[in-house]
Amino acid sequence: MSDVRTDESDESEESEESGETGAWRPSGDRDHHRRAGELTAVELLRWGWRQLTSMRTALVLLLLLALGAIPGSVIPQSGVDALKTQNWQAAHPHLTPIYQKLSLFAVYHSPWFAAIYLLLMVSLVGCIVPRLVVYWRGYRKQPPVAPRNLTRLPDSTSYTTDEEPDAVLERAQRQLSRGNRVATGDGWVSAERGQLREAGNLLFHLSVLVVLVGFGIGSLFGYKGGVILVVGNGFSNQLTQYDDFDPGSLFDAAKMEPFCFTVHDFKVQWIDSGPRQGLARGFQAPLSYRTDCGSDPSPQLSYDLRVNHPLKIGGTQIFLIGHGYAPVITVRDAQGHRLTNGPTVFLPESSDFESFGVVKASGRQPGKDIGLEGLFYPTFAAVHGQPINVMGQLNNPTISMLAYVGDLGLNGGVSQSIYAMDKAGMTQLKKPNGKVFRVDLRPHETVQLPNGAGSVTFSGIRQWTRLQISRTPDVWLTLLGVVLALVGLLGSLFIRPRRVWVRARRRDGTTLVEVAALDRSGGGDLVPVLSSVVESLRTPSSKGQEGARG
Amino acid sequence: MSVDLGVSTATWEHLSNQAIAAAGIVYFLALVSHLVEWSALRTVPVKATARTAVPASATTGGPPSVPEAPAVEHAGPDESTRFRIAMFGNLALQLTIIAAAAHFVGLFARAEAAQRVPWGNMYEFTISGSFVVAAGYLLLRKRFGLAWMGPIVTSMVLILLMVAVLWLYAPVEPLTEALRSYWLVVHVMSAMIATGAFTLGGITSALYLVRARAERRGTMREQGYVARLPALATLDRVSYRIHAFAFPVWTFAVLISGPIWAHEAWASYWNWDPKEVCAFITWVVYAAYLHARATAGWRGRNAAILALVGVATLWFNFIGINYFSTTSQHSYASGAPAISLRDR
């Protein structure tokens, strides 16, 4: 798993590999009975390990990871948008069972996706650890001896001079020692630079592991939960207070921070003109909170919660991620007893806050439940008799709902969604003429239900905010990991490991100087390097002929 | 970028539109000059101009100490052809610089009109992204000997601007709430720089493949465009270096600044949002590209193909996801809800 395992690897690696890549030679008496190609279990394991940790496998696994991620961006994911996934599943009854078997609705939690990235990680570790050892041992080593025939290297040049070889080599050593580690020998100078590239490379890959560990800790011990809170209501950080809660596998509810808060108000700025007219911007949810609401409460603090500006209490963060309307609808039965009296959260169905909601009023006698289901329009208008919603601002708030009586099934012991009505035991109310009866109300209006079933009053409107509360322990570890990974990546991409060799020897009364360079990153242009080395070696006095190999 | 010059928003917006239109026209003129230049070059065998004419392509890939080959050895181009090549080559470069300047004015005026960075919708992304391509080409032209890229870059930027003006245009409007953050500057700028650079890298990789194919089949003509491209090794190296620049920038945009901002705005570091998935795929493909260059059997051709796959996923993500996916929280292509309700 690296980008510099090229042909010209270190000698140590080469010698290590040369013993393995050839045929499996029999090494002892008991091997005489084996046929060619037969491996013992250990050898097979070793072979498998080598295959897994090879660069080619890593590359294939990377591509598989990319391929495996694609279905998740095409097929709706239940973890991302449960509603959309349900709709898709309803629309494709034949494909759904097959997709479910392949866990295509939860690609990123599926066994096969995990298999890809776990194999990739094993491959990474298997590649990085031995290289770490090699790098550690090789770091202090002298630059390698200059190859005998420098001009056979792809990037080399030579020239002749009248100077003594020793003078040339001495100057070469002096010139090359800038920014290089230099070794000399009989008639040659060898210089090496850019060893930190491999360090950066290793750092990057190790940091990927740190990121994954940090990510793992965060998702195992952390949690995220959501709550819809009607303005004016309070919240204290306990499991029961959440509408939805998604804990990590090792989450401990006892460690939840004991804060509490109350949302006092919710302010929205509406856009009055332009292409986004009628949409909202500038949300503010002023709240007051205590970091500890236990028996010994801490002092009360206040915060202006806004999008992009989460509130941080200890290690927990509170985000404003949504808002909507909660009409206050009072349902009375035939005797005038108040069955419900409080805000009902309606969920927005579009960006103009046309919202859907259900009111469930449990009757005083069995079978006398009253249910309402329908829409809330912040700015109602009728165009050609069709009801439409103009914008999200409360300019003409109206509810338009259907009414049902019967048994809501609230006492069945099965928990129900507050946003859906079980109509199995309910009968829709009709007008005396047989037409559908609608509860169409504006604030402070009341309507009597048919057949003397009761009455419905639209008493007022409250707002609600949707808050996400999450805790990700040790997120600094992940952050440190990504920063180190970036540093390592920069090093591995921009540090150019390079070797330069100079050989000088007497030949036919003159001195032949050969210069060669080797770029081990595959990204460098050696032509200017060679010419600048030659430039620095030649003094004005030395005039000779040049010959070069391209 | 909020200098109060006493000019109204509408005036700035008007100025921006005019400047973008002007930039488009000048890019077109630059393209025409390039075409004249290259058509003149077609009459000249490659070797004759290899080291003399202005758009000489192979200046970086040659052997180190071969003395400058005098043009006399071969049948050199006549005086008027040489003049035409030099003049139109120069003219094209000057025009590209002027067009890029007008392009920048367009972006600046757009920023003034909106009182924010001009990266709020598809139109603004496209005009900014194409500017990065043009500017990147101009900046790297000398260093990497990218003169041969002129016709491709000018035509590509021209097409992008046309697409932006004809199909993506949106009047200046305030940002949705979740976008109003300084992370917009950090995240989008890095994503855009990386996109521009990856696009340039994609061009070199594509031409690598074209040239490799021509060399393999022996169909390279003496005077053709392909023959004037740098040697394969040079194309591969230039391509690698552009990608090596773009990859860390993309890493920062997608895997660092993106999650941090997502955490602030949407309360979750990573949501497997379609745009995020696609950006991740792009990242993995380019990581594979960098690895492929160092793996036996994958160097050269296969690596170049990977780079093209990368650029395809990148542009699909940049434009496609906004139209094909309705669940994406990044879907600024249409008037998305200001803050959305998820997980309901």
PDB file of N, CA and C in Angstrom, chain A residues 216-224 245-252 471:
ATOM      1  N   GLY A 216     -14.153   5.008  15.185  1.00  0.00           N
ATOM      2  CA  GLY A 216     -14.753   3.860  15.857  1.00  0.00           C
ATOM      3  C   GLY A 216     -15.125   4.185  17.294  1.00  0.00           C
ATOM      4  N   ILE A 217     -14.197   4.820  18.022  1.00  0.00           N
ATOM      5  CA  ILE A 217     -14.488   5.194  19.411  1.00  0.00           C
ATOM      6  C   ILE A 217     -15.709   6.106  19.453  1.00  0.00           C
ATOM      7  N   GLY A 218     -15.697   7.109  18.551  1.00  0.00           N
ATOM      8  CA  GLY A 218     -16.802   8.058  18.519  1.00  0.00           C
ATOM      9  C   GLY A 218     -18.137   7.382  18.294  1.00  0.00           C
ATOM     10  N   SER A 219     -18.161   6.404  17.383  1.00  0.00           N
ATOM     11  CA  SER A 219     -19.473   5.815  17.087  1.00  0.00           C
ATOM     12  C   SER A 219     -19.826   4.682  18.043  1.00  0.00           C
ATOM     13  N   LEU A 220     -18.836   4.105  18.731  1.00  0.00           N
ATOM     14  CA  LEU A 220     -19.158   3.050  19.698  1.00  0.00           C
ATOM     15  C   LEU A 220     -19.663   3.639  21.007  1.00  0.00           C
ATOM     16  N   PHE A 221     -19.008   4.708  21.469  1.00  0.00           N
ATOM     17  CA  PHE A 221     -19.340   5.250  22.783  1.00  0.00           C
ATOM     18  C   PHE A 221     -20.267   6.459  22.698  1.00  0.00           C
ATOM     19  N   GLY A 222     -20.418   7.000  21.489  1.00  0.00           N
ATOM     20  CA  GLY A 222     -21.221   8.214  21.371  1.00  0.00           C
ATOM     21  C   GLY A 222     -22.682   7.898  21.077  1.00  0.00           C
ATOM     22  N   TYR A 223     -23.438   8.932  20.874  1.00  0.00           N
ATOM     23  CA  TYR A 223     -24.826   8.749  20.493  1.00  0.00           C
ATOM     24  C   TYR A 223     -25.280   9.980  19.750  1.00  0.00           C
ATOM     25  N   LYS A 224     -26.384   9.835  19.021  1.00  0.00           N
ATOM     26  CA  LYS A 224     -27.060  11.021  18.537  1.00  0.00           C
ATOM     27  C   LYS A 224     -28.556  10.795  18.658  1.00  0.00           C
ATOM     28  N   PHE A 245     -33.427   8.027  19.080  1.00  0.00           N
ATOM     29  CA  PHE A 245     -32.147   7.931  19.764  1.00  0.00           C
ATOM     30  C   PHE A 245     -31.330   6.837  19.103  1.00  0.00           C
ATOM     31  N   ASP A 246     -30.104   7.166  18.747  1.00  0.00           N
ATOM     32  CA  ASP A 246     -29.258   6.232  18.010  1.00  0.00           C
ATOM     33  C   ASP A 246     -27.929   6.094  18.749  1.00  0.00           C
ATOM     34  N   PRO A 247     -27.851   5.179  19.712  1.00  0.00           N
ATOM     35  CA  PRO A 247     -26.631   5.068  20.500  1.00  0.00           C
ATOM     36  C   PRO A 247     -25.606   4.158  19.845  1.00  0.00           C
ATOM     37  N   GLY A 248     -24.331   4.349  20.204  1.00  0.00           N
ATOM     38  CA  GLY A 248     -23.297   3.418  19.775  1.00  0.00           C
ATOM     39  C   GLY A 248     -23.415   2.126  20.575  1.00  0.00           C
ATOM     40  N   SER A 249     -22.737   1.079  20.080  1.00  0.00           N
ATOM     41  CA  SER A 249     -22.914  -0.235  20.715  1.00  0.00           C
ATOM     42  C   SER A 249     -22.466  -0.249  22.174  1.00  0.00           C
ATOM     43  N   LEU A 250     -21.471   0.569  22.511  1.00  0.00           N
ATOM     44  CA  LEU A 250     -20.948   0.544  23.867  1.00  0.00           C
ATOM     45  C   LEU A 250     -21.373   1.775  24.669  1.00  0.00           C
ATOM     46  N   PHE A 251     -22.441   2.407  24.209  1.00  0.00           N
ATOM     47  CA  PHE A 251     -22.909   3.621  24.867  1.00  0.00           C
ATOM     48  C   PHE A 251     -23.461   3.290  26.256  1.00  0.00           C
ATOM     49  N   ASP A 252     -23.175   4.173  27.199  1.00  0.00           N
ATOM     50  CA  ASP A 252     -23.628   3.964  28.574  1.00  0.00           C
ATOM     51  C   ASP A 252     -24.505   5.151  28.969  1.00  0.00           C
ATOM     52  N   ARG A 471     -23.241  13.356  20.945  1.00  0.00           N
ATOM     53  CA  ARG A 471     -21.994  13.327  21.694  1.00  0.00           C
ATOM     54  C   ARG A 471     -21.059  12.380  20.965  1.00  0.00           C
TER      55      ARG A 471
END
